[in-house]
PDB file of C-alpha atoms in Angstrom:
ATOM      1  CA  MET A   1     109.777 109.523 129.846  1.00 45.00           C
ATOM      2  CA  THR A   2     113.056 110.360 129.335  1.00 50.00           C
ATOM      3  CA  THR A   3     114.897 113.834 127.658  1.00 48.00           C
ATOM      4  CA  LYS A   4     114.819 111.870 123.778  1.00 50.00           C
ATOM      5  CA  THR A   5     111.323 111.217 124.597  1.00 50.00           C
ATOM      6  CA  THR A   6     109.941 114.431 124.887  1.00 53.00           C
ATOM      7  CA  SER A   7     112.119 116.028 122.181  1.00 58.00           C
ATOM      8  CA  ALA A   8     111.358 113.467 119.616  1.00 59.00           C
ATOM      9  CA  HIS A   9     106.988 114.043 120.377  1.00 68.00           C
ATOM     10  CA  THR A  10     107.459 117.838 120.980  1.00 81.00           C
ATOM     11  CA  LYS A  11     108.219 118.119 117.385  1.00 86.00           C
ATOM     12  CA  PHE A  12     104.846 116.413 116.309  1.00 89.00           C
ATOM     13  CA  LEU A  13     103.968 120.163 117.538  1.00 87.00           C
ATOM     14  CA  ALA A  14     105.203 121.432 114.279  1.00 91.00           C
ATOM     15  CA  PRO A  15     102.872 123.715 111.856  1.00 89.00           C
ATOM     16  CA  ARG A  16     103.913 120.338 109.578  1.00 89.00           C
ATOM     17  CA  TYR A  17     102.341 117.587 111.745  1.00 91.00           C
ATOM     18  CA  TRP A  18      99.077 120.200 112.413  1.00 92.00           C
ATOM     19  CA  HIS A  19      97.088 118.571 109.324  1.00 92.00           C
ATOM     20  CA  ILE A  20      98.026 115.380 110.257  1.00 93.00           C
ATOM     21  CA  TRP A  21      96.856 116.186 114.164  1.00 94.00           C
ATOM     22  CA  LEU A  22      94.020 117.464 112.288  1.00 95.00           C
ATOM     23  CA  GLY A  23      93.000 114.768 109.618  1.00 94.00           C
ATOM     24  CA  THR A  24      93.264 111.949 112.789  1.00 95.00           C
ATOM     25  CA  GLY A  25      91.334 113.577 115.526  1.00 96.00           C
ATOM     26  CA  LEU A  26      88.243 114.153 112.769  1.00 96.00           C
ATOM     27  CA  LEU A  27      88.001 110.862 112.366  1.00 96.00           C
ATOM     28  CA  TRP A  28      88.911 109.526 115.792  1.00 97.00           C
ATOM     29  CA  LEU A  29      85.917 111.979 116.797  1.00 97.00           C
ATOM     30  CA  LEU A  30      83.900 110.169 113.607  1.00 97.00           C
ATOM     31  CA  ASN A  31      84.266 106.826 115.024  1.00 97.00           C
ATOM     32  CA  ARG A  32      82.117 107.375 118.115  1.00 97.00           C
ATOM     33  CA  LEU A  33      79.114 107.039 115.515  1.00 97.00           C
ATOM     34  CA  PRO A  34      77.505 103.350 114.972  1.00 96.00           C
ATOM     35  CA  LEU A  35      78.825 100.908 112.908  1.00 95.00           C
ATOM     36  CA  SER A  36      76.501 102.045 110.184  1.00 95.00           C
ATOM     37  CA  ALA A  37      77.030 105.397 110.019  1.00 97.00           C
ATOM     38  CA  GLN A  38      80.787 105.233 109.337  1.00 97.00           C
ATOM     39  CA  ILE A  39      80.432 102.357 107.041  1.00 97.00           C
ATOM     40  CA  LEU A  40      77.576 105.544 105.019  1.00 97.00           C
ATOM     41  CA  LEU A  41      80.637 108.563 105.877  1.00 98.00           C
ATOM     42  CA  GLY A  42      83.030 105.993 104.164  1.00 98.00           C
ATOM     43  CA  ARG A  43      81.040 105.362 101.440  1.00 98.00           C
ATOM     44  CA  ILE A  44      80.568 109.375 100.995  1.00 98.00           C
ATOM     45  CA  LEU A  45      84.176 110.331 101.111  1.00 98.00           C
ATOM     46  CA  GLY A  46      84.444 107.609  98.981  1.00 98.00           C
ATOM     47  CA  ARG A  47      82.423 108.630  95.890  1.00 98.00           C
ATOM     48  CA  PHE A  48      83.640 112.358  97.021  1.00 98.00           C
ATOM     49  CA  LEU A  49      87.427 111.601  96.541  1.00 97.00           C
ATOM     50  CA  HIS A  50      86.483 109.764  93.349  1.00 98.00           C
ATOM     51  CA  ARG A  51      85.180 113.339  92.277  1.00 97.00           C
ATOM     52  CA  PHE A  52      87.766 115.671  93.199  1.00 97.00           C
ATOM     53  CA  ASN A  53      91.564 113.330  93.154  1.00 97.00           C
ATOM     54  CA  ARG A  54      91.990 113.097  89.379  1.00 97.00           C
ATOM     55  CA  GLN A  55      95.152 111.351  89.453  1.00 96.00           C
ATOM     56  CA  ARG A  56      93.787 108.474  91.602  1.00 97.00           C
ATOM     57  CA  ARG A  57      91.070 107.894  89.380  1.00 98.00           C
ATOM     58  CA  HIS A  58      92.996 108.103  86.405  1.00 97.00           C
ATOM     59  CA  VAL A  59      95.239 105.359  87.605  1.00 97.00           C
ATOM     60  CA  THR A  60      92.507 103.171  89.243  1.00 98.00           C
ATOM     61  CA  GLU A  61      90.461 103.475  85.441  1.00 98.00           C
ATOM     62  CA  VAL A  62      93.841 101.999  83.786  1.00 97.00           C
ATOM     63  CA  ASN A  63      94.228  99.235  86.073  1.00 98.00           C
ATOM     64  CA  VAL A  64      90.630  98.814  85.997  1.00 98.00           C
ATOM     65  CA  ARG A  65      91.353  97.951  81.810  1.00 97.00           C
ATOM     66  CA  LEU A  66      93.948  96.573  82.109  1.00 97.00           C
ATOM     67  CA  CYS A  67      93.542  93.705  85.130  1.00 98.00           C
ATOM     68  CA  PHE A  68      89.246  93.345  84.240  1.00 98.00           C
ATOM     69  CA  PRO A  69      89.228  93.319  79.684  1.00 97.00           C
ATOM     70  CA  GLU A  70      86.380  91.565  79.992  1.00 97.00           C
ATOM     71  CA  LEU A  71      84.109  94.057  81.356  1.00 98.00           C
ATOM     72  CA  ASN A  72      82.682  96.590  78.801  1.00 98.00           C
ATOM     73  CA  ARG A  73      83.300 100.780  79.297  1.00 97.00           C
ATOM     74  CA  GLU A  74      79.962 101.418  81.270  1.00 98.00           C
ATOM     75  CA  GLU A  75      80.828  97.871  83.806  1.00 98.00           C
ATOM     76  CA  GLN A  76      84.055  99.633  84.593  1.00 98.00           C
ATOM     77  CA  ALA A  77      83.563 102.217  85.315  1.00 98.00           C
ATOM     78  CA  ARG A  78      80.777 100.713  87.096  1.00 98.00           C
ATOM     79  CA  LEU A  79      83.677  99.508  88.954  1.00 98.00           C
ATOM     80  CA  VAL A  80      86.145 101.996  89.362  1.00 98.00           C
ATOM     81  CA  ARG A  81      83.279 103.929  91.064  1.00 98.00           C
ATOM     82  CA  ARG A  82      83.107 101.130  94.118  1.00 98.00           C
ATOM     83  CA  ILE A  83      86.698 100.339  94.321  1.00 98.00           C
ATOM     84  CA  PHE A  84      86.813 104.510  96.264  1.00 98.00           C
ATOM     85  CA  GLU A  85      83.952 103.671  97.672  1.00 98.00           C
ATOM     86  CA  ASN A  86      85.252 101.170  99.910  1.00 98.00           C
ATOM     87  CA  ASN A  87      88.725 102.696 100.160  1.00 97.00           C
ATOM     88  CA  GLY A  88      86.521 105.310 101.655  1.00 98.00           C
ATOM     89  CA  ILE A  89      84.977 103.087 103.900  1.00 98.00           C
ATOM     90  CA  GLY A  90      88.429 101.520 104.180  1.00 98.00           C
ATOM     91  CA  MET A  91      89.868 104.751 106.096  1.00 97.00           C
ATOM     92  CA  PHE A  92      86.766 104.469 108.566  1.00 98.00           C
ATOM     93  CA  GLU A  93      87.618 100.487 108.988  1.00 98.00           C
ATOM     94  CA  THR A  94      90.509 101.203 110.093  1.00 97.00           C
ATOM     95  CA  ALA A  95      89.839 103.809 113.017  1.00 97.00           C
ATOM     96  CA  MET A  96      87.290 100.934 113.264  1.00 97.00           C
ATOM     97  CA  ALA A  97      90.671  98.497 114.537  1.00 97.00           C
ATOM     98  CA  TRP A  98      93.395 101.490 115.777  1.00 96.00           C
ATOM     99  CA  TRP A  99      90.315 102.859 118.499  1.00 97.00           C
ATOM    100  CA  SER A 100      86.581 100.275 118.691  1.00 96.00           C
ATOM    101  CA  PRO A 101      86.289  98.608 120.827  1.00 94.00           C
ATOM    102  CA  LYS A 102      87.090  94.563 119.567  1.00 92.00           C
ATOM    103  CA  ARG A 103      84.131  93.562 121.117  1.00 92.00           C
ATOM    104  CA  LEU A 104      82.198  94.655 118.866  1.00 93.00           C
ATOM    105  CA  PHE A 105      83.462  92.942 115.739  1.00 95.00           C
ATOM    106  CA  ASP A 106      82.752  89.360 117.957  1.00 92.00           C
ATOM    107  CA  ASP A 107      79.859  88.431 115.915  1.00 94.00           C
ATOM    108  CA  ARG A 108      80.650  90.248 113.220  1.00 96.00           C
ATOM    109  CA  ILE A 109      83.465  87.319 111.777  1.00 97.00           C
ATOM    110  CA  HIS A 110      83.233  84.359 109.339  1.00 97.00           C
ATOM    111  CA  PHE A 111      86.616  82.297 109.277  1.00 98.00           C
ATOM    112  CA  LYS A 112      86.896  79.734 107.057  1.00 98.00           C
ATOM    113  CA  GLY A 113      89.922  77.551 105.830  1.00 98.00           C
ATOM    114  CA  ARG A 114      91.255  77.249 109.517  1.00 98.00           C
ATOM    115  CA  GLU A 115      91.850  73.986 109.286  1.00 98.00           C
ATOM    116  CA  HIS A 116      94.664  75.037 106.186  1.00 98.00           C
ATOM    117  CA  LEU A 117      96.941  76.938 109.173  1.00 98.00           C
ATOM    118  CA  ASP A 118      96.247  74.781 111.802  1.00 98.00           C
ATOM    119  CA  ALA A 119      98.173  71.952 110.208  1.00 98.00           C
ATOM    120  CA  ALA A 120     100.626  74.776 109.002  1.00 98.00           C
ATOM    121  CA  LEU A 121     101.204  75.588 112.329  1.00 98.00           C
ATOM    122  CA  GLU A 122     101.080  71.602 113.966  1.00 98.00           C
ATOM    123  CA  GLN A 123     104.559  71.905 111.641  1.00 97.00           C
ATOM    124  CA  GLY A 124     106.482  74.050 113.843  1.00 97.00           C
ATOM    125  CA  LYS A 125     107.756  76.094 112.057  1.00 97.00           C
ATOM    126  CA  GLY A 126     106.497  79.934 111.732  1.00 97.00           C
ATOM    127  CA  VAL A 127     103.557  80.730 109.621  1.00 98.00           C
ATOM    128  CA  LEU A 128     103.609  83.695 106.639  1.00 97.00           C
ATOM    129  CA  LEU A 129     100.698  84.523 106.076  1.00 97.00           C
ATOM    130  CA  LEU A 130     100.802  86.336 102.395  1.00 97.00           C
ATOM    131  CA  GLY A 131      99.019  88.755 102.971  1.00 96.00           C
ATOM    132  CA  ALA A 132      97.417  91.583  99.626  1.00 96.00           C
ATOM    133  CA  HIS A 133      96.229  95.279 100.054  1.00 96.00           C
ATOM    134  CA  PHE A 134      92.521  95.322 100.802  1.00 97.00           C
ATOM    135  CA  SER A 135      89.953  97.873 102.157  1.00 97.00           C
ATOM    136  CA  THR A 136      89.625  96.349 105.174  1.00 96.00           C
ATOM    137  CA  LEU A 137      93.459  95.822 105.967  1.00 94.00           C
ATOM    138  CA  ASP A 138      93.723  96.537 108.745  1.00 95.00           C
ATOM    139  CA  LEU A 139      90.767  95.784 110.531  1.00 97.00           C
ATOM    140  CA  GLY A 140      91.156  92.196 108.559  1.00 96.00           C
ATOM    141  CA  GLY A 141      94.474  92.377 111.270  1.00 95.00           C
ATOM    142  CA  LEU A 142      91.932  92.888 114.321  1.00 96.00           C
ATOM    143  CA  LEU A 143      90.017  90.426 113.589  1.00 97.00           C
ATOM    144  CA  PHE A 144      92.393  87.923 112.987  1.00 97.00           C
ATOM    145  CA  SER A 145      93.771  88.233 115.895  1.00 95.00           C
ATOM    146  CA  ARG A 146      90.691  87.379 118.040  1.00 95.00           C
ATOM    147  CA  PHE A 147      91.380  83.788 117.194  1.00 97.00           C
ATOM    148  CA  TYR A 148      96.023  83.988 116.935  1.00 97.00           C
ATOM    149  CA  PRO A 149      98.085  86.179 117.797  1.00 96.00           C
ATOM    150  CA  VAL A 150     100.514  87.940 114.860  1.00 96.00           C
ATOM    151  CA  ASP A 151     102.940  90.052 114.192  1.00 96.00           C
ATOM    152  CA  ALA A 152     103.453  91.878 110.378  1.00 94.00           C
ATOM    153  CA  MET A 153     105.485  92.980 108.211  1.00 92.00           C
ATOM    154  CA  TYR A 154     105.592  96.327 107.110  1.00 89.00           C
ATOM    155  CA  ARG A 155     107.741  99.547 105.311  1.00 87.00           C
ATOM    156  CA  ARG A 156     107.532 102.292 107.551  1.00 87.00           C
ATOM    157  CA  HIS A 157     106.337 105.371 106.340  1.00 89.00           C
ATOM    158  CA  ASN A 158     107.714 108.348 105.643  1.00 89.00           C
ATOM    159  CA  ASN A 159     106.710 110.795 108.246  1.00 91.00           C
ATOM    160  CA  ASP A 160     106.844 110.010 111.401  1.00 91.00           C
ATOM    161  CA  LEU A 161     103.864 111.116 113.227  1.00 92.00           C
ATOM    162  CA  MET A 162     102.215 109.149 111.054  1.00 92.00           C
ATOM    163  CA  GLU A 163     104.633 106.363 111.612  1.00 91.00           C
ATOM    164  CA  GLU A 164     103.770 106.846 115.456  1.00 92.00           C
ATOM    165  CA  ILE A 165     100.227 106.442 114.887  1.00 93.00           C
ATOM    166  CA  ILE A 166      99.843 103.570 112.919  1.00 92.00           C
ATOM    167  CA  THR A 167     101.939 101.481 115.068  1.00 91.00           C
ATOM    168  CA  ARG A 168     101.170 102.105 117.976  1.00 92.00           C
ATOM    169  CA  GLY A 169      96.978 101.691 116.601  1.00 92.00           C
ATOM    170  CA  ARG A 170      98.540  98.125 115.151  1.00 91.00           C
ATOM    171  CA  ARG A 171     100.298  98.047 117.821  1.00 91.00           C
ATOM    172  CA  ARG A 172      96.424  96.797 119.527  1.00 92.00           C
ATOM    173  CA  TYR A 173      96.067  93.225 117.482  1.00 92.00           C
ATOM    174  CA  PHE A 174      99.602  92.585 116.329  1.00 91.00           C
ATOM    175  CA  ASN A 175     102.332  91.255 118.935  1.00 89.00           C
ATOM    176  CA  GLN A 176     105.015  93.382 117.188  1.00 86.00           C
ATOM    177  CA  PRO A 177     105.144  95.595 113.317  1.00 86.00           C
ATOM    178  CA  ILE A 178     107.830  93.671 111.639  1.00 90.00           C
ATOM    179  CA  GLU A 179     110.324  95.835 109.472  1.00 89.00           C
ATOM    180  CA  ARG A 180     110.697  94.584 106.199  1.00 87.00           C
ATOM    181  CA  SER A 181     114.139  95.032 106.476  1.00 87.00           C
ATOM    182  CA  ASP A 182     114.567  93.795 109.412  1.00 91.00           C
ATOM    183  CA  ILE A 183     115.169  89.928 108.962  1.00 91.00           C
ATOM    184  CA  ARG A 184     116.431  88.832 112.106  1.00 93.00           C
ATOM    185  CA  SER A 185     112.909  89.687 114.315  1.00 94.00           C
ATOM    186  CA  VAL A 186     111.628  87.190 111.280  1.00 94.00           C
ATOM    187  CA  ILE A 187     114.307  84.669 112.155  1.00 94.00           C
ATOM    188  CA  LYS A 188     113.488  84.839 115.452  1.00 95.00           C
ATOM    189  CA  ALA A 189     109.322  85.187 114.701  1.00 96.00           C
ATOM    190  CA  LEU A 190     109.127  82.016 112.943  1.00 96.00           C
ATOM    191  CA  ARG A 191     111.633  80.113 115.107  1.00 96.00           C
ATOM    192  CA  LYS A 192     109.439  81.005 117.908  1.00 97.00           C
ATOM    193  CA  ASN A 193     106.701  79.303 115.280  1.00 97.00           C
ATOM    194  CA  HIS A 194     105.138  82.198 115.637  1.00 97.00           C
ATOM    195  CA  ILE A 195     102.155  83.797 112.362  1.00 97.00           C
ATOM    196  CA  ILE A 196     104.072  86.765 110.491  1.00 97.00           C
ATOM    197  CA  TRP A 197     101.715  88.946 108.231  1.00 96.00           C
ATOM    198  CA  TYR A 198     103.003  89.485 105.042  1.00 93.00           C
ATOM    199  CA  ALA A 199     102.028  91.439 101.025  1.00 95.00           C
ATOM    200  CA  PRO A 200     104.388  91.144  98.009  1.00 95.00           C
ATOM    201  CA  ASP A 201     101.611  92.629  96.196  1.00 95.00           C
ATOM    202  CA  GLN A 202     103.891  95.885  95.787  1.00 92.00           C
ATOM    203  CA  ASP A 203     105.235  97.432  93.010  1.00 93.00           C
ATOM    204  CA  PHE A 204     109.385  98.260  94.165  1.00 89.00           C
ATOM    205  CA  GLY A 205     110.901  98.372  90.337  1.00 89.00           C
ATOM    206  CA  ARG A 206     113.255  95.873  89.658  1.00 89.00           C
ATOM    207  CA  LYS A 207     115.647  95.596  91.902  1.00 87.00           C
ATOM    208  CA  GLN A 208     114.669  92.206  93.328  1.00 86.00           C
ATOM    209  CA  SER A 209     111.768  91.706  91.120  1.00 95.00           C
ATOM    210  CA  VAL A 210     110.966  89.750  88.797  1.00 96.00           C
ATOM    211  CA  PHE A 211     108.240  90.030  86.283  1.00 96.00           C
ATOM    212  CA  ALA A 212     104.918  87.417  86.461  1.00 97.00           C
ATOM    213  CA  ARG A 213     100.734  88.110  85.164  1.00 97.00           C
ATOM    214  CA  PHE A 214      98.681  90.114  87.441  1.00 98.00           C
ATOM    215  CA  PHE A 215      95.775  89.646  85.939  1.00 98.00           C
ATOM    216  CA  ASN A 216      97.362  89.478  82.803  1.00 97.00           C
ATOM    217  CA  VAL A 217      99.715  91.734  83.448  1.00 96.00           C
ATOM    218  CA  PRO A 218     103.460  91.985  83.571  1.00 96.00           C
ATOM    219  CA  ALA A 219     103.534  93.222  87.044  1.00 96.00           C
ATOM    220  CA  ALA A 220     107.381  93.290  88.781  1.00 96.00           C
ATOM    221  CA  THR A 221     106.771  91.357  92.032  1.00 97.00           C
ATOM    222  CA  ILE A 222     109.297  90.930  94.854  1.00 95.00           C
ATOM    223  CA  THR A 223     111.830  88.042  94.758  1.00 95.00           C
ATOM    224  CA  ALA A 224     111.449  88.519  99.104  1.00 93.00           C
ATOM    225  CA  THR A 225     108.912  85.701  99.363  1.00 94.00           C
ATOM    226  CA  SER A 226     110.713  82.940  98.082  1.00 95.00           C
ATOM    227  CA  ARG A 227     113.837  83.745 100.711  1.00 93.00           C
ATOM    228  CA  LEU A 228     111.585  84.775 103.445  1.00 94.00           C
ATOM    229  CA  ALA A 229     110.326  80.897 102.646  1.00 95.00           C
ATOM    230  CA  LYS A 230     113.847  79.716 102.857  1.00 94.00           C
ATOM    231  CA  LEU A 231     114.149  80.979 105.973  1.00 93.00           C
ATOM    232  CA  ASN A 232     113.085  78.329 108.443  1.00 95.00           C
ATOM    233  CA  GLY A 233     111.516  76.034 105.938  1.00 96.00           C
ATOM    234  CA  SER A 234     108.008  77.586 107.066  1.00 97.00           C
ATOM    235  CA  PRO A 235     104.468  76.554 104.688  1.00 97.00           C
ATOM    236  CA  ILE A 236     102.901  79.919 103.352  1.00 97.00           C
ATOM    237  CA  LEU A 237      99.053  80.217 102.724  1.00 97.00           C
ATOM    238  CA  MET A 238      96.720  83.125 102.082  1.00 98.00           C
ATOM    239  CA  LEU A 239      94.517  84.735 103.375  1.00 98.00           C
ATOM    240  CA  ALA A 240      91.217  86.690 102.220  1.00 98.00           C
ATOM    241  CA  GLN A 241      89.161  89.154 103.835  1.00 97.00           C
ATOM    242  CA  HIS A 242      85.629  90.735 102.508  1.00 97.00           C
ATOM    243  CA  ARG A 243      82.840  93.456 103.903  1.00 97.00           C
ATOM    244  CA  LEU A 244      79.982  91.396 103.231  1.00 97.00           C
ATOM    245  CA  PRO A 245      76.543  93.555 102.597  1.00 94.00           C
ATOM    246  CA  ASP A 246      75.004  92.685 105.435  1.00 94.00           C
ATOM    247  CA  GLY A 247      77.821  94.236 107.307  1.00 94.00           C
ATOM    248  CA  SER A 248      79.782  91.662 108.741  1.00 97.00           C
ATOM    249  CA  TYR A 249      83.190  90.564 107.521  1.00 98.00           C
ATOM    250  CA  GLU A 250      84.514  87.539 105.866  1.00 98.00           C
ATOM    251  CA  LEU A 251      88.543  85.515 106.520  1.00 98.00           C
ATOM    252  CA  GLU A 252      89.025  82.700 104.342  1.00 98.00           C
ATOM    253  CA  LEU A 253      92.148  80.565 104.470  1.00 98.00           C
ATOM    254  CA  PHE A 254      93.633  78.943 101.564  1.00 98.00           C
ATOM    255  CA  PRO A 255      95.472  75.919 101.289  1.00 98.00           C
ATOM    256  CA  VAL A 256      98.933  76.380 101.927  1.00 98.00           C
ATOM    257  CA  VAL A 257     101.195  76.833  98.446  1.00 97.00           C
ATOM    258  CA  GLU A 258     103.444  73.400  98.834  1.00 95.00           C
ATOM    259  CA  GLY A 259     106.370  72.682  97.585  1.00 95.00           C
ATOM    260  CA  PHE A 260     107.816  75.957  98.037  1.00 96.00           C
ATOM    261  CA  PRO A 261     109.986  77.714  96.933  1.00 95.00           C
ATOM    262  CA  SER A 262     110.843  75.773  93.933  1.00 95.00           C
ATOM    263  CA  GLY A 263     114.526  77.230  93.748  1.00 92.00           C
ATOM    264  CA  ASP A 264     112.854  79.266  90.268  1.00 96.00           C
ATOM    265  CA  ASP A 265     111.728  82.705  91.431  1.00 95.00           C
ATOM    266  CA  GLU A 266     109.948  83.215  88.088  1.00 96.00           C
ATOM    267  CA  ALA A 267     107.843  80.064  88.833  1.00 97.00           C
ATOM    268  CA  ASP A 268     107.454  81.173  92.620  1.00 97.00           C
ATOM    269  CA  ALA A 269     106.801  84.698  92.275  1.00 97.00           C
ATOM    270  CA  GLN A 270     103.945  83.329  89.909  1.00 98.00           C
ATOM    271  CA  ARG A 271     102.489  81.190  91.877  1.00 97.00           C
ATOM    272  CA  ILE A 272     101.869  83.993  94.062  1.00 97.00           C
ATOM    273  CA  ASN A 273     100.098  86.209  92.150  1.00 98.00           C
ATOM    274  CA  ASP A 274      98.063  83.336  91.006  1.00 98.00           C
ATOM    275  CA  GLU A 275      97.695  83.683  94.822  1.00 98.00           C
ATOM    276  CA  LEU A 276      96.477  87.014  95.272  1.00 98.00           C
ATOM    277  CA  GLU A 277      94.166  87.428  92.122  1.00 98.00           C
ATOM    278  CA  ARG A 278      92.769  84.363  93.272  1.00 97.00           C
ATOM    279  CA  ALA A 279      91.805  86.603  96.681  1.00 98.00           C
ATOM    280  CA  ILE A 280      91.641  89.609  94.913  1.00 98.00           C
ATOM    281  CA  ARG A 281      88.830  88.554  92.723  1.00 97.00           C
ATOM    282  CA  LYS A 282      86.332  87.014  95.310  1.00 97.00           C
ATOM    283  CA  ASP A 283      85.869  90.521  95.763  1.00 97.00           C
ATOM    284  CA  PRO A 284      88.020  92.994  92.880  1.00 98.00           C
ATOM    285  CA  SER A 285      86.207  96.434  94.197  1.00 98.00           C
ATOM    286  CA  GLN A 286      87.707  95.665  97.539  1.00 98.00           C
ATOM    287  CA  TYR A 287      91.424  95.681  96.393  1.00 98.00           C
ATOM    288  CA  MET A 288      93.545  98.538  97.112  1.00 97.00           C
ATOM    289  CA  TRP A 289      93.348  99.625  92.720  1.00 98.00           C
ATOM    290  CA  VAL A 290      94.979 103.221  94.060  1.00 97.00           C
ATOM    291  CA  HIS A 291      98.239 101.731  93.874  1.00 95.00           C
ATOM    292  CA  ARG A 292     100.902 101.848  90.661  1.00 95.00           C
ATOM    293  CA  ARG A 293     100.418  98.099  90.243  1.00 96.00           C
ATOM    294  CA  PHE A 294     101.999  98.111  87.120  1.00 96.00           C
ATOM    295  CA  LYS A 295     104.131 100.932  86.764  1.00 94.00           C
ATOM    296  CA  THR A 296     107.597 100.100  86.077  1.00 94.00           C
ATOM    297  CA  GLN A 297     106.890  97.541  81.939  1.00 90.00           C
ATOM    298  CA  PRO A 298     109.667  95.021  80.717  1.00 89.00           C
ATOM    299  CA  ASP A 299     110.481  97.457  78.233  1.00 83.00           C
ATOM    300  CA  GLY A 300     111.678  99.891  80.990  1.00 74.00           C
ATOM    301  CA  LYS A 301     109.783 103.259  80.067  1.00 70.00           C
ATOM    302  CA  GLY A 302     106.862 102.607  81.868  1.00 70.00           C
ATOM    303  CA  ARG A 303     104.174 104.618  79.933  1.00 84.00           C
ATOM    304  CA  LEU A 304     100.638 102.804  81.884  1.00 90.00           C
ATOM    305  CA  TYR A 305     100.196 105.744  84.214  1.00 93.00           C
ATOM    306  CA  LYS A 306     101.215 108.925  81.328  1.00 85.00           C
TER     307      LYS A 306
END
């Protein structure tokens, strides 16, 4: 180990990192429990967060009210509770992805639509695999990697220790995590016919975004998806992932988005949002509605969450 590496790891012993070590260590210990016990604890954690994390609950309530106006108030409240339960479970599923033996899940996976990905790979141009921020985010990566090698684009965490922990955990199932600004690595991977997982479902502001409807609500949608598809003429298709009631997991690949990119950024953004919405509607409670997806609005006022 070099002096530079030793110094980098020594800084993580500072008091400002202790709460992260404590939380991660507790999650690692709880990961020793049977899977069913972890799911139960996750559900309990989600109920606790629903009751006491008022800010995230408010954001979720706004999102649900905007995106599911067909539900009455009681149904919306019930969906918000389920979202928090699934996000709590998702924390334990992330721990499963990072530390549980991979073989535990081999008889718990239902994989649909593989023919779409196989046909895309036959083109030899690499594949952009559209993902979304499901509560099963990291575990879905582990399950998918049991069938196909995959790289993943991501945004670096603001906390250096969390970045180290997350990256180390994800190296179990991703060939290489690629920071989203590292376009050179993306091009190299696509030219080698790699699959690259990529999630364009967050609000990064007006810069390099256009407005497209997401659950019929105007949403700032990044145009990078079109640019990435142009890099090597790579086909693009959607991956949906969900936990089923019996404790197993379903992965479903949708058909390739034909004629993409079209040259019209707004039309392309709408097509991507339509793919995302189609996947999320399979079980809306397993999507991370706790994020401010609509914080950037066309009028520039951003008042939806106030």
